[in-house]
Amino acid sequence: MTRSERQSAAGFTLIELMVVVAVVAILAAIAIPSYQEQVRKSRRGQAQADLVELAQRAERFHTVNNSYVGFWATVPAAHKRSPRDGGTAFYNIEMSNATASTFTLTATPIAGTAQADDRCGGMRLNQAGRKSHGGGAALDSECRFGTTPPSP
């Protein structure tokens, strides 16, 4: 059989395939954690928005009733979790310290969800608009939401 009669082999060598696999693995090792952190930040932002919305509803309740007492009983169960629009909930939202003139709303990551290991932890918002998080002062730039009025 002459050389011209032989078919030349076509395809990739094992080395070429291993290089491609290595490049894909390196890209995945960088991209996946970054993507997961962005998803956590998005969920945190949704919980922050839900806290602000509930605080606004509490203010409307206070305008009519001159008290925050009884407001939490009017909130539907679906609004006590975030996100509330279906799917998996990642935060439980609770109201505490409800009196005639004060309240505190708290969003706590739900154990067993991907949000449970969020570095910012839970978030709080009170009737005066004071916002705080459970991540500590070192994470203020990452975890703080909105502007916080100065302490009285």
XYZ file of N, CA and C in Angstrom:
456
model
N 0.843 -1.153 0.000
C 0.000 0.000 0.000
C 0.903 1.236 0.000
N 0.614 2.109 -0.878
C 1.434 3.312 -0.982
C 0.898 4.382 -0.050
N 1.710 5.358 0.110
C 1.351 6.449 1.004
C 0.091 7.166 0.539
N -0.099 7.352 -0.700
C -1.268 8.053 -1.211
C -2.546 7.253 -1.019
N -2.392 5.934 -0.900
C -3.577 5.105 -0.708
C -4.038 5.084 0.753
N -3.109 5.363 1.632
C -3.448 5.375 3.051
C -4.239 6.629 3.408
N -5.234 6.469 4.243
C -5.971 7.655 4.703
C -5.210 8.277 5.867
N -5.130 9.580 5.852
C -4.444 10.232 6.963
C -5.398 10.296 8.153
N -4.826 10.159 9.318
C -5.625 10.197 10.539
C -6.057 11.634 10.815
N -7.309 11.812 11.204
C -7.822 13.139 11.525
C -8.310 13.135 12.965
N -8.185 14.267 13.636
C -8.659 14.368 15.011
C -7.682 15.120 15.876
N -7.913 15.034 17.185
C -7.081 15.749 18.142
C -6.205 14.760 18.877
N -5.040 15.219 19.260
C -4.165 14.368 20.058
C -4.613 14.440 21.512
N -4.148 13.512 22.280
C -4.485 13.477 23.696
C -3.979 14.735 24.406
N -2.823 15.201 24.049
C -2.264 16.413 24.655
C -3.167 17.613 24.379
N -3.631 17.759 23.156
C -4.512 18.873 22.812
C -5.806 18.820 23.627
N -6.370 17.644 23.768
C -7.589 17.499 24.565
C -7.343 17.827 26.037
N -6.207 17.402 26.575
C -5.886 17.681 27.973
C -5.681 19.181 28.211
N -5.100 19.886 27.250
C -4.923 21.332 27.375
C -6.285 22.015 27.420
N -7.198 21.602 26.560
C -8.541 22.185 26.546
C -9.252 21.918 27.873
N -9.160 20.697 28.384
C -9.788 20.353 29.663
C -9.196 21.205 30.787
N -7.886 21.399 30.785
C -7.238 22.206 31.820
C -7.698 23.662 31.753
N -7.805 24.220 30.557
C -8.256 25.605 30.401
C -9.692 25.753 30.892
N -10.557 24.829 30.530
C -11.954 24.877 30.972
C -12.032 24.760 32.495
N -11.226 23.885 33.096
C -11.235 23.719 34.551
C -10.785 24.998 35.253
N -9.768 25.655 34.726
C -9.285 26.899 35.330
C -10.348 27.985 35.227
N -10.974 28.112 34.074
C -12.034 29.106 33.903
C -13.206 28.836 34.847
N -13.578 27.570 34.985
C -14.686 27.216 35.877
C -14.328 27.516 37.332
N -13.086 27.255 37.720
C -12.661 27.507 39.098
C -12.725 28.992 39.436
N -12.559 29.836 38.448
C -12.627 31.279 38.668
C -14.066 31.778 38.547
N -14.776 31.322 37.543
C -16.099 31.867 37.228
C -17.191 31.415 38.194
N -17.194 30.170 38.607
C -18.293 29.650 39.431
C -18.383 30.356 40.785
N -17.288 30.492 41.549
C -17.413 31.220 42.827
C -17.828 32.682 42.641
N -17.341 33.312 41.605
C -17.720 34.700 41.334
C -19.212 34.795 41.023
N -19.703 33.879 40.233
C -21.132 33.845 39.899
C -21.969 33.615 41.157
N -21.542 32.663 41.995
C -22.291 32.369 43.214
C -22.349 33.582 44.140
N -21.251 34.340 44.225
C -21.244 35.540 45.066
C -22.194 36.599 44.513
N -22.257 36.745 43.211
C -23.178 37.714 42.608
C -24.635 37.317 42.855
N -24.912 36.020 42.814
C -26.273 35.546 43.101
C -26.626 35.835 44.558
N -25.662 35.606 45.478
C -25.903 35.919 46.893
C -26.187 37.410 47.083
N -25.420 38.260 46.409
C -25.641 39.707 46.509
C -27.021 40.087 45.975
N -27.443 39.430 44.914
C -28.765 39.702 44.347
C -29.867 39.317 45.333
N -29.727 38.166 45.965
C -30.725 37.732 46.954
C -30.733 38.670 48.159
N -29.553 39.108 48.567
C -29.452 40.061 49.672
C -30.167 41.361 49.309
N -29.973 41.825 48.092
C -30.641 43.044 47.633
C -32.154 42.901 47.635
N -32.636 41.720 47.265
C -34.083 41.485 47.285
C -34.607 41.524 48.717
N -33.879 40.917 49.649
C -34.307 40.941 51.052
C -34.303 42.369 51.593
N -33.311 43.160 51.196
C -33.266 44.559 51.620
C -34.474 45.326 51.090
N -34.806 45.099 49.837
C -35.979 45.764 49.249
C -37.256 45.331 49.961
N -37.350 44.053 50.314
C -38.530 43.568 51.029
C -38.631 44.202 52.420
N -37.484 44.380 53.096
C -37.499 45.050 54.402
C -38.008 46.484 54.275
N -37.512 47.197 53.277
C -37.930 48.592 53.077
C -39.421 48.666 52.762
N -39.894 47.744 51.917
C -41.322 47.745 51.578
C -42.181 47.478 52.813
N -41.772 46.508 53.634
C -42.535 46.219 54.851
C -42.492 47.404 55.820
N -41.362 48.091 55.891
C -41.274 49.273 56.755
C -42.232 50.360 56.270
N -42.340 50.522 54.967
C -43.286 51.506 54.427
C -44.724 51.121 54.764
N -45.023 49.832 54.649
C -46.373 49.371 55.000
C -46.645 49.579 56.489
N -45.611 49.362 57.323
C -45.774 49.588 58.764
C -46.049 51.064 59.047
N -45.395 51.948 58.304
C -45.637 53.385 58.490
C -47.069 53.757 58.103
N -47.567 53.168 57.032
C -48.962 53.436 56.639
C -49.922 52.931 57.718
N -49.629 51.741 58.271
C -50.442 51.187 59.356
C -50.408 52.138 60.559
N -49.229 52.654 60.873
C -49.066 53.570 62.008
C -49.842 54.864 61.789
N -49.885 55.334 60.557
C -50.625 56.560 60.241
C -52.103 56.402 60.574
N -52.648 55.237 60.290
C -54.073 54.990 60.528
C -54.344 54.639 61.989
N -53.466 53.831 62.603
C -53.727 53.285 63.936
C -52.935 53.949 65.060
N -52.026 54.833 64.718
C -51.175 55.516 65.698
C -50.384 54.539 66.555
N -50.064 53.378 65.994
C -49.291 52.358 66.692
C -48.808 51.331 65.676
N -47.674 50.702 65.994
C -47.194 49.600 65.151
C -47.720 48.256 65.653
N -48.252 48.250 66.871
C -48.776 47.020 67.458
C -49.927 46.522 66.591
N -49.877 45.272 66.225
C -50.919 44.675 65.400
C -50.592 44.661 63.918
N -49.567 45.406 63.519
C -49.221 45.443 62.093
C -48.811 44.072 61.578
N -47.953 43.373 62.319
C -47.396 42.112 61.825
C -48.482 41.077 61.563
N -49.569 41.136 62.311
C -50.679 40.194 62.109
C -51.384 40.440 60.784
N -51.239 41.629 60.209
C -51.894 41.942 58.931
C -51.044 41.558 57.723
N -49.800 41.164 57.969
C -48.886 40.836 56.866
C -49.115 39.389 56.444
N -49.376 39.142 55.148
C -49.561 37.768 54.681
C -48.297 36.932 54.900
N -48.471 35.641 55.111
C -47.337 34.747 55.369
C -46.304 34.796 54.249
N -46.755 34.935 53.009
C -45.829 34.970 51.872
C -44.903 36.178 51.943
N -45.315 37.246 52.619
C -44.495 38.457 52.719
C -43.533 38.396 53.896
N -43.573 37.297 54.639
C -42.669 37.126 55.773
C -41.443 36.311 55.380
N -41.281 36.103 54.074
C -40.118 35.406 53.523
C -39.632 36.198 52.321
N -38.378 36.021 51.990
C -37.835 36.713 50.824
C -37.037 35.721 49.988
N -37.253 35.686 48.689
C -38.243 36.466 47.950
C -39.642 35.903 48.171
N -40.612 36.762 48.085
C -41.991 36.348 48.370
C -42.731 35.903 47.122
N -42.173 36.161 45.946
C -42.863 35.871 44.685
C -42.589 34.464 44.180
N -42.755 33.474 45.017
C -42.606 32.087 44.599
C -41.164 31.630 44.632
N -40.977 30.369 44.353
C -39.631 29.814 44.365
C -39.139 29.573 45.780
N -37.861 29.322 45.885
C -37.240 29.038 47.169
C -37.020 30.322 47.956
N -37.421 30.322 49.208
C -37.176 31.478 50.075
C -35.776 31.351 50.663
N -35.056 32.461 50.745
C -33.702 32.465 51.280
C -33.586 33.252 52.580
N -34.602 34.048 52.912
C -34.612 34.832 54.153
C -35.967 34.707 54.831
N -35.948 34.604 56.158
C -37.152 34.763 56.973
C -37.169 36.203 57.458
N -38.318 36.842 57.392
C -38.439 38.219 57.869
C -39.345 38.219 59.092
N -38.879 38.870 60.152
C -39.629 38.927 61.401
C -39.691 40.361 61.901
N -40.731 40.652 62.658
C -40.861 41.965 63.293
C -40.752 41.771 64.793
N -39.961 42.637 65.430
C -39.827 42.574 66.885
C -39.902 43.989 67.448
N -40.004 44.071 68.757
C -40.050 45.361 69.453
C -41.161 46.272 68.930
N -42.276 45.703 68.527
C -43.379 46.533 68.027
C -44.112 47.161 69.207
N -44.076 48.480 69.252
C -44.794 49.239 70.274
C -45.601 50.313 69.554
N -46.119 51.242 70.303
C -46.864 52.336 69.678
C -45.956 53.193 68.806
N -44.646 53.245 69.151
C -43.760 54.154 68.418
C -42.505 53.513 67.831
N -42.293 52.222 68.035
C -41.070 51.587 67.523
C -41.350 50.214 66.928
N -40.450 49.787 66.054
C -40.440 48.415 65.544
C -39.056 48.126 64.986
N -38.747 46.853 64.855
C -37.524 46.413 64.192
C -37.891 45.258 63.276
N -37.524 45.377 62.009
C -37.689 44.287 61.048
C -36.334 43.615 60.869
N -36.325 42.285 60.837
C -35.086 41.533 60.692
C -35.246 40.491 59.595
N -34.286 40.454 58.675
C -34.230 39.416 57.642
C -33.061 38.499 57.990
N -33.361 37.224 58.233
C -32.353 36.249 58.632
C -32.224 35.184 57.552
N -30.983 34.888 57.096
C -30.817 33.828 56.096
C -31.341 32.494 56.632
N -32.012 31.744 55.783
C -32.580 30.456 56.178
C -31.492 29.389 56.132
N -31.335 28.663 57.230
C -30.339 27.592 57.303
C -30.629 26.536 56.242
N -29.572 26.012 55.662
C -29.726 24.965 54.657
C -29.884 25.486 53.245
N -29.964 26.806 53.081
C -30.042 27.383 51.737
C -28.673 27.936 51.357
N -28.525 28.257 50.087
C -27.257 28.810 49.615
C -26.957 30.157 50.259
N -27.965 30.832 50.769
C -27.770 32.147 51.381
C -27.288 32.029 52.824
N -27.370 30.844 53.406
C -27.017 30.667 54.816
C -25.567 31.032 55.100
N -24.686 30.875 54.123
C -23.275 31.198 54.349
C -22.893 32.580 53.821
N -23.890 33.451 53.660
C -23.617 34.828 53.240
C -22.841 35.539 54.347
N -21.758 36.189 53.983
C -20.897 36.851 54.962
C -21.596 37.994 55.686
N -22.623 38.549 55.087
C -23.305 39.697 55.698
C -24.293 39.294 56.778
N -24.678 38.034 56.826
C -25.606 37.574 57.845
C -26.972 38.216 57.717
N -27.629 38.402 58.847
C -28.958 39.005 58.856
C -28.898 40.519 58.705
N -30.044 41.098 58.374
C -30.145 42.552 58.202
C -31.317 43.063 59.023
N -31.173 44.285 59.549
C -32.216 44.878 60.376
C -32.544 46.288 59.898
N -33.805 46.657 60.098
C -34.290 47.996 59.759
C -35.319 48.383 60.812
N -35.189 49.590 61.379
C -36.170 49.998 62.387
C -37.002 51.178 61.904
N -37.911 51.644 62.765
C -38.855 52.697 62.388
C -38.154 54.014 62.078
N -36.956 54.221 62.590
C -36.218 55.462 62.349
C -35.382 55.386 61.074
N -35.443 54.239 60.389
C -34.662 54.075 59.171
C -33.247 53.593 59.417
N -32.917 53.219 60.658
C -31.583 52.702 60.970
C -31.455 51.309 60.390
N -30.398 51.119 59.607
C -30.155 49.837 58.945
C -28.860 49.256 59.471
N -28.853 47.951 59.705
C -27.639 47.289 60.161
C -27.597 45.885 59.585
N -26.433 45.270 59.695
C -26.242 43.910 59.178
C -25.410 43.123 60.177
N -25.377 41.828 60.001
C -24.652 40.955 60.919
C -23.245 40.629 60.483
N -22.724 41.322 59.484
C -21.399 41.003 58.966
C -20.253 41.686 59.667
N -20.525 42.590 60.584
C -19.462 43.293 61.282
C -18.981 44.516 60.515
N -18.279 45.385 61.222
C -17.837 46.660 60.651
C -16.896 46.475 59.465
N -16.128 45.392 59.450
C -15.174 45.168 58.357
C -15.878 44.991 57.015
N -17.143 44.596 57.037
C -17.886 44.349 55.796
C -18.892 45.455 55.493
N -18.777 46.602 56.151
C -19.748 47.682 55.948
C -19.916 48.071 54.485
N -18.818 48.210 53.760
C -18.943 48.660 52.365
C -19.656 47.630 51.502
N -19.519 46.359 51.837
C -20.158 45.299 51.051
C -21.594 45.041 51.483
N -21.864 45.141 52.771
C -23.147 44.687 53.307
C -24.158 45.794 53.586
N -23.708 47.010 53.724
C -24.622 48.102 54.072
C -25.631 48.308 52.951
N -26.855 48.633 53.314
C -27.844 48.910 52.276
C -28.432 50.287 52.483
N -28.435 51.048 51.395
C -28.978 52.397 51.448
C -28.159 53.311 52.336
N -28.732 54.428 52.669
C -28.077 55.357 53.583
C -28.745 55.256 54.932
N -27.956 55.381 55.952
C -28.466 55.277 57.308
C -28.442 56.653 57.948
N -29.553 57.083 58.528
C -29.546 58.388 59.192
C -28.594 58.373 60.383
N -28.038 59.509 60.741
C -27.127 59.555 61.890
C -27.856 59.198 63.179
N -27.092 58.694 64.123
C -27.672 58.356 65.427
C -28.102 59.627 66.135
N -29.221 59.568 66.862
C -29.689 60.777 67.577
C -28.770 61.139 68.717
